[in-house]
Short mmCIF file of C-alpha atoms in Angstrom, two decimals:
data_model
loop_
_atom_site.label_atom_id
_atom_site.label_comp_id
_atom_site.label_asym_id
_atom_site.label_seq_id
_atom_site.Cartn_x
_atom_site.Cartn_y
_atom_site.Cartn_z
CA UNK A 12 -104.07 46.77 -50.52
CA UNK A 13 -103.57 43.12 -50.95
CA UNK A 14 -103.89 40.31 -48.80
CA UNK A 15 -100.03 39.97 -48.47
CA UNK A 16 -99.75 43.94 -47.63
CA UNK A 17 -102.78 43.53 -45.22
CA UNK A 18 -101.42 41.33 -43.21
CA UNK A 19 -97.50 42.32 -43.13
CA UNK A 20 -99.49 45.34 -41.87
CA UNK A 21 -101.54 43.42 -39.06
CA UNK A 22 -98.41 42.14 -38.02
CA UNK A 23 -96.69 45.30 -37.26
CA UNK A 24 -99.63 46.45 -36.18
CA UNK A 25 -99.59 43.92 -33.56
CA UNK A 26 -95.79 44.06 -32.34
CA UNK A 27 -96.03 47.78 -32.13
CA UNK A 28 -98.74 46.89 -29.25
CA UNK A 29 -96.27 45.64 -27.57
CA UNK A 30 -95.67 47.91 -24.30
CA UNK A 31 -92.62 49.61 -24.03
CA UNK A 32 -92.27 49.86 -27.86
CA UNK A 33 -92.75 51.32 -30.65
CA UNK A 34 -93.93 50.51 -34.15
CA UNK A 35 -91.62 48.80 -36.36
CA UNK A 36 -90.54 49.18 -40.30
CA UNK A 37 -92.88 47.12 -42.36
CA UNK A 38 -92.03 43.73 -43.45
CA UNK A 39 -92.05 43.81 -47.27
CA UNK A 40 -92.43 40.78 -49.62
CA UNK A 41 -89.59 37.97 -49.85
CA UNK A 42 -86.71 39.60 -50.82
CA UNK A 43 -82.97 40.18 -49.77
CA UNK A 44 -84.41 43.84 -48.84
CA UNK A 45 -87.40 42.31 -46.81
CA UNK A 46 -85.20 39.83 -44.52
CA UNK A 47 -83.04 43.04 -43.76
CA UNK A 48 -85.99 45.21 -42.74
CA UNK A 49 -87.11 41.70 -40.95
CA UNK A 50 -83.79 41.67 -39.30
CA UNK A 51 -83.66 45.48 -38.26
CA UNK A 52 -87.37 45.21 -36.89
CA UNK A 53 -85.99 42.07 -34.41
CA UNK A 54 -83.10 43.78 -33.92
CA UNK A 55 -85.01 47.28 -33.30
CA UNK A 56 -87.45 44.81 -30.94
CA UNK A 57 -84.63 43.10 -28.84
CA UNK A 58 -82.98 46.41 -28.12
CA UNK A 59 -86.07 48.47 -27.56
CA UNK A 60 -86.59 46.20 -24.40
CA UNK A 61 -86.08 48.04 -20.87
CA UNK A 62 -84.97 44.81 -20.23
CA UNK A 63 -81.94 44.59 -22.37
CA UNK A 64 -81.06 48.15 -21.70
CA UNK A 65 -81.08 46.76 -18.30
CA UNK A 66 -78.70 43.87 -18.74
CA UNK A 67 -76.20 46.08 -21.01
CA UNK A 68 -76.04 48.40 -17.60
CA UNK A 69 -75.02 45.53 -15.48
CA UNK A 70 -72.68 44.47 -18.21
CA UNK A 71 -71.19 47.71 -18.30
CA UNK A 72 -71.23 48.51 -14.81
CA UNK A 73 -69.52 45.20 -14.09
CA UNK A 74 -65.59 46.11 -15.46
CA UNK A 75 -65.97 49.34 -13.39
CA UNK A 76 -66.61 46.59 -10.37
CA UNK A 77 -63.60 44.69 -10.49
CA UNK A 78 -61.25 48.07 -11.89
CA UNK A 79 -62.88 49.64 -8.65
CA UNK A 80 -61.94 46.70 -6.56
CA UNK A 81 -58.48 46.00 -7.80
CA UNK A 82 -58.04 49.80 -7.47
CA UNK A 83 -58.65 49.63 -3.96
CA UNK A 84 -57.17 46.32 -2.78
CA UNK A 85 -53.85 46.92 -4.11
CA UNK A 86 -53.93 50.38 -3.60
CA UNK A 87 -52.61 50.85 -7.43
CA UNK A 88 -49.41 49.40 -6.70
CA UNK A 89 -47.86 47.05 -9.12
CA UNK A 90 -46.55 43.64 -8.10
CA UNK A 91 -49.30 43.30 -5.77
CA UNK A 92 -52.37 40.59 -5.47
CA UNK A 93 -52.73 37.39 -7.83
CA UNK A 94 -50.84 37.17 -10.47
CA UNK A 95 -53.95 37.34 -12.94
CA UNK A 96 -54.75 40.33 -10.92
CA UNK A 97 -51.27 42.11 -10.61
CA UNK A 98 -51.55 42.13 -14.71
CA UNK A 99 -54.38 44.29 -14.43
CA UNK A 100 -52.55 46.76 -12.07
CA UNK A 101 -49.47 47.28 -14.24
CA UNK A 102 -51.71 48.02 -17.47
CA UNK A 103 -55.26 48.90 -17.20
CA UNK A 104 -55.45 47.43 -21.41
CA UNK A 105 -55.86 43.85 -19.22
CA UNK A 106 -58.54 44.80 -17.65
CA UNK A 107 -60.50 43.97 -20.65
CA UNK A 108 -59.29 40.93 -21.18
CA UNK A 109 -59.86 40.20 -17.07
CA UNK A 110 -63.31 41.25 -17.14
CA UNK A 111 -64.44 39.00 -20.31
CA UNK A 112 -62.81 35.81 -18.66
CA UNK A 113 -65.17 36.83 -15.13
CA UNK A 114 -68.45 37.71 -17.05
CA UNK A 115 -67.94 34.96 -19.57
CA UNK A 116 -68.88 31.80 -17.58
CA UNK A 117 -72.36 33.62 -16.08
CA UNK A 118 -73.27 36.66 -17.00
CA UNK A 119 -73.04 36.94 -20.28
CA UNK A 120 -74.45 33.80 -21.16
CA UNK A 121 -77.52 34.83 -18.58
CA UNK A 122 -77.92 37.46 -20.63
CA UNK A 123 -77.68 35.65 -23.66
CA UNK A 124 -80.44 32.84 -22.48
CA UNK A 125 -82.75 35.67 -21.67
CA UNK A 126 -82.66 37.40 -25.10
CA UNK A 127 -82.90 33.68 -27.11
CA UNK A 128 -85.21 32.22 -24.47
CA UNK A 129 -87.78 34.80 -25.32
CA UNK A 130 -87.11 35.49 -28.95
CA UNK A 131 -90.44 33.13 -30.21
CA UNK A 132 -92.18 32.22 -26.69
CA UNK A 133 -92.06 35.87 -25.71
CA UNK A 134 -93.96 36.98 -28.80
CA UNK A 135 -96.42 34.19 -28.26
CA UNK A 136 -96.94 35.28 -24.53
CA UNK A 137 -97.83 38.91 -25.60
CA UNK A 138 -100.08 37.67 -28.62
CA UNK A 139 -98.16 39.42 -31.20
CA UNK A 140 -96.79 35.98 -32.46
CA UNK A 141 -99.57 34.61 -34.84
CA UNK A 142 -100.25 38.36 -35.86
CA UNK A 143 -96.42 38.76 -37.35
CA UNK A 144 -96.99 35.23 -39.03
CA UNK A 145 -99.19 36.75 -41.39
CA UNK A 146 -96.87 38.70 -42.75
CA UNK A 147 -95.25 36.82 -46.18
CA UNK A 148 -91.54 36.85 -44.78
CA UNK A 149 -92.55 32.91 -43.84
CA UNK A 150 -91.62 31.24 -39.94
CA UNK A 151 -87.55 30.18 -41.35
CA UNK A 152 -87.02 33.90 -42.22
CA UNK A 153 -88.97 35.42 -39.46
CA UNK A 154 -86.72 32.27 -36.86
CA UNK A 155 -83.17 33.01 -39.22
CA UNK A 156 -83.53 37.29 -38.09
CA UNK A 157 -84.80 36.30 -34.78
CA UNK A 158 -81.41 34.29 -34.89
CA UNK A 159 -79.26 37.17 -36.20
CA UNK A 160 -80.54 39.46 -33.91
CA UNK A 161 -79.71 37.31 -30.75
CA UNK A 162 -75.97 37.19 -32.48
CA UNK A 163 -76.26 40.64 -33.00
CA UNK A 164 -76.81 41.02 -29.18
CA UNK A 165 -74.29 38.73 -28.00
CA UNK A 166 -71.51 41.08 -30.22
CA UNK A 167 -73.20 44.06 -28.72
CA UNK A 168 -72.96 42.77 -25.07
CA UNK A 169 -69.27 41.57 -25.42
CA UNK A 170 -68.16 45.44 -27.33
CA UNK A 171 -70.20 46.96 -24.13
CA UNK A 172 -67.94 44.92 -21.49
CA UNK A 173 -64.70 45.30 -23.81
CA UNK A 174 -65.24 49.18 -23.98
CA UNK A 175 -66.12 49.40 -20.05
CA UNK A 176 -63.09 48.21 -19.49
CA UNK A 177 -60.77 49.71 -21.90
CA UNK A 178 -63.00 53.09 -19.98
CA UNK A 179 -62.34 51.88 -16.22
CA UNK A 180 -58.72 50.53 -16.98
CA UNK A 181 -57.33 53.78 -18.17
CA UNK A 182 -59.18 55.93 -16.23
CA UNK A 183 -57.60 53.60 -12.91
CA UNK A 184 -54.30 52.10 -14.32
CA UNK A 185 -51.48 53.14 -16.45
CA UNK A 186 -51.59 52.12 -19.95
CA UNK A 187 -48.31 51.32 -22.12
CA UNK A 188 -47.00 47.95 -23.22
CA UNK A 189 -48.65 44.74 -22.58
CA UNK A 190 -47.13 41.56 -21.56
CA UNK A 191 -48.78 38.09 -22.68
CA UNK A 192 -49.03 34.96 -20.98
CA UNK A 193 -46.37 33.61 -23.02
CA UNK A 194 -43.56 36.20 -21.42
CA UNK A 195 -43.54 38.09 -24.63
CA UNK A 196 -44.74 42.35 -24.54
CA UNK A 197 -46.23 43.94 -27.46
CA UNK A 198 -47.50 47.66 -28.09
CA UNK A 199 -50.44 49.19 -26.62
CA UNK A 200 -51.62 49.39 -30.35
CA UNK A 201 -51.30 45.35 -31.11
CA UNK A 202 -52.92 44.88 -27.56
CA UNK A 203 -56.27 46.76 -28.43
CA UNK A 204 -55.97 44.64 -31.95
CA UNK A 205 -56.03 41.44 -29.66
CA UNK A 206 -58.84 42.89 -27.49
CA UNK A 207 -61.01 43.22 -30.55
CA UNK A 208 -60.28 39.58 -31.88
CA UNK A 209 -60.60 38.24 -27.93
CA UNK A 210 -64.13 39.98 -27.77
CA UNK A 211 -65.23 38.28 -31.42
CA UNK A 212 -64.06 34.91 -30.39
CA UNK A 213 -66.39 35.80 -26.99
CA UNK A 214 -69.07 36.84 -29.13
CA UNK A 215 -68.61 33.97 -31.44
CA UNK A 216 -68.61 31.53 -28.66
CA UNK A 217 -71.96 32.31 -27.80
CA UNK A 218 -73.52 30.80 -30.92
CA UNK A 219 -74.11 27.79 -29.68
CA UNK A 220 -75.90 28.98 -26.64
CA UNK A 221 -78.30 31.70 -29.56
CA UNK A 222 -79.80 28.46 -30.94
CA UNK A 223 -80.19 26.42 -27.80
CA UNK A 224 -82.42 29.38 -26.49
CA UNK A 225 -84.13 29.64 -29.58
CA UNK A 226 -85.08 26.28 -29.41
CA UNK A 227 -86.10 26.27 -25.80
CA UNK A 228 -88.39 29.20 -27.01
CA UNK A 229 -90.20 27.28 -29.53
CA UNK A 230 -91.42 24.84 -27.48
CA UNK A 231 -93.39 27.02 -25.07
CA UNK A 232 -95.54 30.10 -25.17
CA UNK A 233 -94.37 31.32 -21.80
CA UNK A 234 -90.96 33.76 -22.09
CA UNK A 235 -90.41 33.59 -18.31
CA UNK A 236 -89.79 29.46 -18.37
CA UNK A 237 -87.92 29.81 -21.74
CA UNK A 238 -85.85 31.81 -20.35
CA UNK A 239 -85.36 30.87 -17.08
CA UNK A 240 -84.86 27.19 -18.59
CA UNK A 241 -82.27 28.26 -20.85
CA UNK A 242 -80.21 30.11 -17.99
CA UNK A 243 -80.76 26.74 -15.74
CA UNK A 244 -79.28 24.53 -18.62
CA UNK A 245 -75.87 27.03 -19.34
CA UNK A 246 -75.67 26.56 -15.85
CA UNK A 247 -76.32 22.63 -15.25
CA UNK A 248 -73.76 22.09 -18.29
CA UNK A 249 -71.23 24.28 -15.91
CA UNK A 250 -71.52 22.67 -13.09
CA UNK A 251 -70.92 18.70 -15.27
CA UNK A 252 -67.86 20.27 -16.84
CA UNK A 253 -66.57 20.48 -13.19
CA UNK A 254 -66.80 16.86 -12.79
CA UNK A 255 -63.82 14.06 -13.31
CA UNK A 256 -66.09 11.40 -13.80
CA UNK A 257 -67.70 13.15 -17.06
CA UNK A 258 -64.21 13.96 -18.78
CA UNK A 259 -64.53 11.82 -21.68
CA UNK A 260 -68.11 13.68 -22.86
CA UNK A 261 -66.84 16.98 -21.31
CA UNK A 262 -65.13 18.22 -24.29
CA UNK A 263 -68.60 17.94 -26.33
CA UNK A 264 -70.37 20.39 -23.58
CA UNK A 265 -70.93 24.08 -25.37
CA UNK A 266 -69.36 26.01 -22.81
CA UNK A 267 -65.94 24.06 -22.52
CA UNK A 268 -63.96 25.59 -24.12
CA UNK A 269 -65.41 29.15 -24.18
CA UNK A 270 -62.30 30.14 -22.09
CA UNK A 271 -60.07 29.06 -24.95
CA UNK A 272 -59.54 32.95 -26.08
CA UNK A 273 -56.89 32.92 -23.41
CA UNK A 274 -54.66 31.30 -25.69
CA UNK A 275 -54.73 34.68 -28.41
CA UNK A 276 -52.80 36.19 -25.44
CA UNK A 277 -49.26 34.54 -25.77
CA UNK A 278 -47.10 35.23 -28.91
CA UNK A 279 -47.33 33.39 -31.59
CA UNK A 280 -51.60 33.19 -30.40
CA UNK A 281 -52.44 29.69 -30.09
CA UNK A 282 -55.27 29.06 -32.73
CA UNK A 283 -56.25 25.22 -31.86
CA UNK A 284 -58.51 25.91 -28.66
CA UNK A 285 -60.51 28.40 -30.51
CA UNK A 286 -61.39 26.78 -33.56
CA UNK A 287 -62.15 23.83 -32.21
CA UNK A 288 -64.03 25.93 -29.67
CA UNK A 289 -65.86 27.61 -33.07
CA UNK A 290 -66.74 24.47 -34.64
CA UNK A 291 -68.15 23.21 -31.87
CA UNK A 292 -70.61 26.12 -31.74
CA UNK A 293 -71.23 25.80 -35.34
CA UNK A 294 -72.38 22.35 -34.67
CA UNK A 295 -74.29 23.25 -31.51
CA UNK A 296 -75.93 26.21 -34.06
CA UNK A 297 -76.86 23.54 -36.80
CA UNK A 298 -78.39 20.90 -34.58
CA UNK A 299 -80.70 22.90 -32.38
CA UNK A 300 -81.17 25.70 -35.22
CA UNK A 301 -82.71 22.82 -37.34
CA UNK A 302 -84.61 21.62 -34.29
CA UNK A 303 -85.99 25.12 -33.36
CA UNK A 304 -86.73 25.39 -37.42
CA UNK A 305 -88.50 21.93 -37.61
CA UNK A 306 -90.39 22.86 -34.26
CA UNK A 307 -91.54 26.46 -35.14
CA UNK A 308 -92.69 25.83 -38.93
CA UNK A 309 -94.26 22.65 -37.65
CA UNK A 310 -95.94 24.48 -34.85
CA UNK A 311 -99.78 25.14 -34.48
CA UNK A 312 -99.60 28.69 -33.18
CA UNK A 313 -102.14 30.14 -31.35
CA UNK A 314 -100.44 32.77 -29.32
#
């Protein structure tokens, strides 16, 4: 066995230490192969987690929360509650799109800040991180699939609350037609086309937030205050977009627009909120995903 081979080895060794989990694929040499087996072994480590089985129950259990409570405070008639509200209880399809606008501005992005927050300082917490640097993959490949795999996440967590929903509204409400914002109906059919585009665009929107994390993560070797400070700042930025007095920097915060997905509900869809709304997280991606890169290969670990 080589020295490469021995320590690829060490590393996985090391991770599948980890309690709770269990050994990973090896990490072979530099190759488009070996960054997919890297990415499946982060992605096979972030869902492996009690922890993020955890936080996909609360996800899903949250649409069957609000279908529940609709259910019960309008007794299933139509016409009835909010107007937001009364969509829901004319076609359970808009539940879906209900439930992503409530778990959007907190918990999916809590979610989201614990999975990035501890992608790197977790690993150096447990003492697994300087063992899986010895494996030849190199700290950008090993930080790009530890990237991936906290997108991968965030599309996993969005499907899990779109699907709830879809579940809870037609077990609760009648399905059929769908009426947008605009006024305008279209089939059942186009409407679960639209609720797979809304829920990329969510997913999507959460790109900015991945390498934020990530690069809250590489400055620490404890996962609790990663994550907790990456949950604190989605929140702080919140609470400033909230304030009249900050609306000329307000439109450069990562979470303004995130609510922009609205406007692929009215007919024609509205595409100028979103991608501006996309390039922003692209932007937000690029300047704290070259941060967390210059940070982590620059980095003396010892965890």
């Amino acid at each position: 066995m080589s020295q490469a081979e021995a320590g690829a080895a060490g590393a996985v060794a090391a991770r599948g230490a980890v309690p709770g989990a269990t050994a990973p694929p090896a990490v072979p040499r530099v190759t488009a192969a070996g960054y997919a087996a890297l990415f499946v072994s982060e992605l096979g480590l972030v869902f492996r987690r009690a922890r993020t089985m955890a936080l996909l129950g609360i996800l899903a259990a949250l649409p069957v929360l609000i279908g529940v409570v609709v259910r019960l405070r309008t007794g299933g008639a139509r016409g009835e509650g909010p107007a937001f509200i009364a969509q829901v209880t004319q076609n359970g399809l808009f539940l879906v799109f209900t439930a992503l606008a409530v778990a959007l501005p907190v918990f999916l992005p809590m979610t989201v800040g614990v999975v990035a927050g501890d992608a790197v300082a977790g690993e150096a917490s447990g003492g697994t991180l300087r063992y899986l640097l010895v494996a030849p993959a190199g700290r950008t490949r090993l930080l790009a699939a530890k990237f991936c795999a906290a997108l991968a996440y965030c599309l996993v967590a969005t499907g899990v609350i779109a699907l709830s929903a879809l579940a809870t509204g037609a077990a609760l409400f009648p399905l059929g037609e769908v009426t947008l914002l605009s006024g305008d109906t279209i089939s059942a059919g186009d409407a679960l086309l639209r609720a797979l585009l809304v829920a990329l665009v969510v997913a999507a929107s959460l790109g900015g937030l991945v390498a934020i994390g990530l690069f809250v993560s590489t400055l620490t070797t404890s996962g609790i205050a990663a994550m907790a400070t990456t949950v604190v700042l989605v929140i702080t930025v919140q609470i400033l977009d909230t304030f009249p007095q900050l609306e000329a920097v307000q439109p450069y915060l990562f979470t303004h627009r995130w609510l922009s997905f609205s406007d692929l509900l009215r007919q024609p869809m509205h595409w100028d909120n979103v991608l501006a709304d996309l390039g922003l997280q692209a932007v937000y991606a690029a300047v704290f995903g070259s941060a967390a890169w210059a940070r982590f290969t620059s980095r003396d670990v010892t965890g």
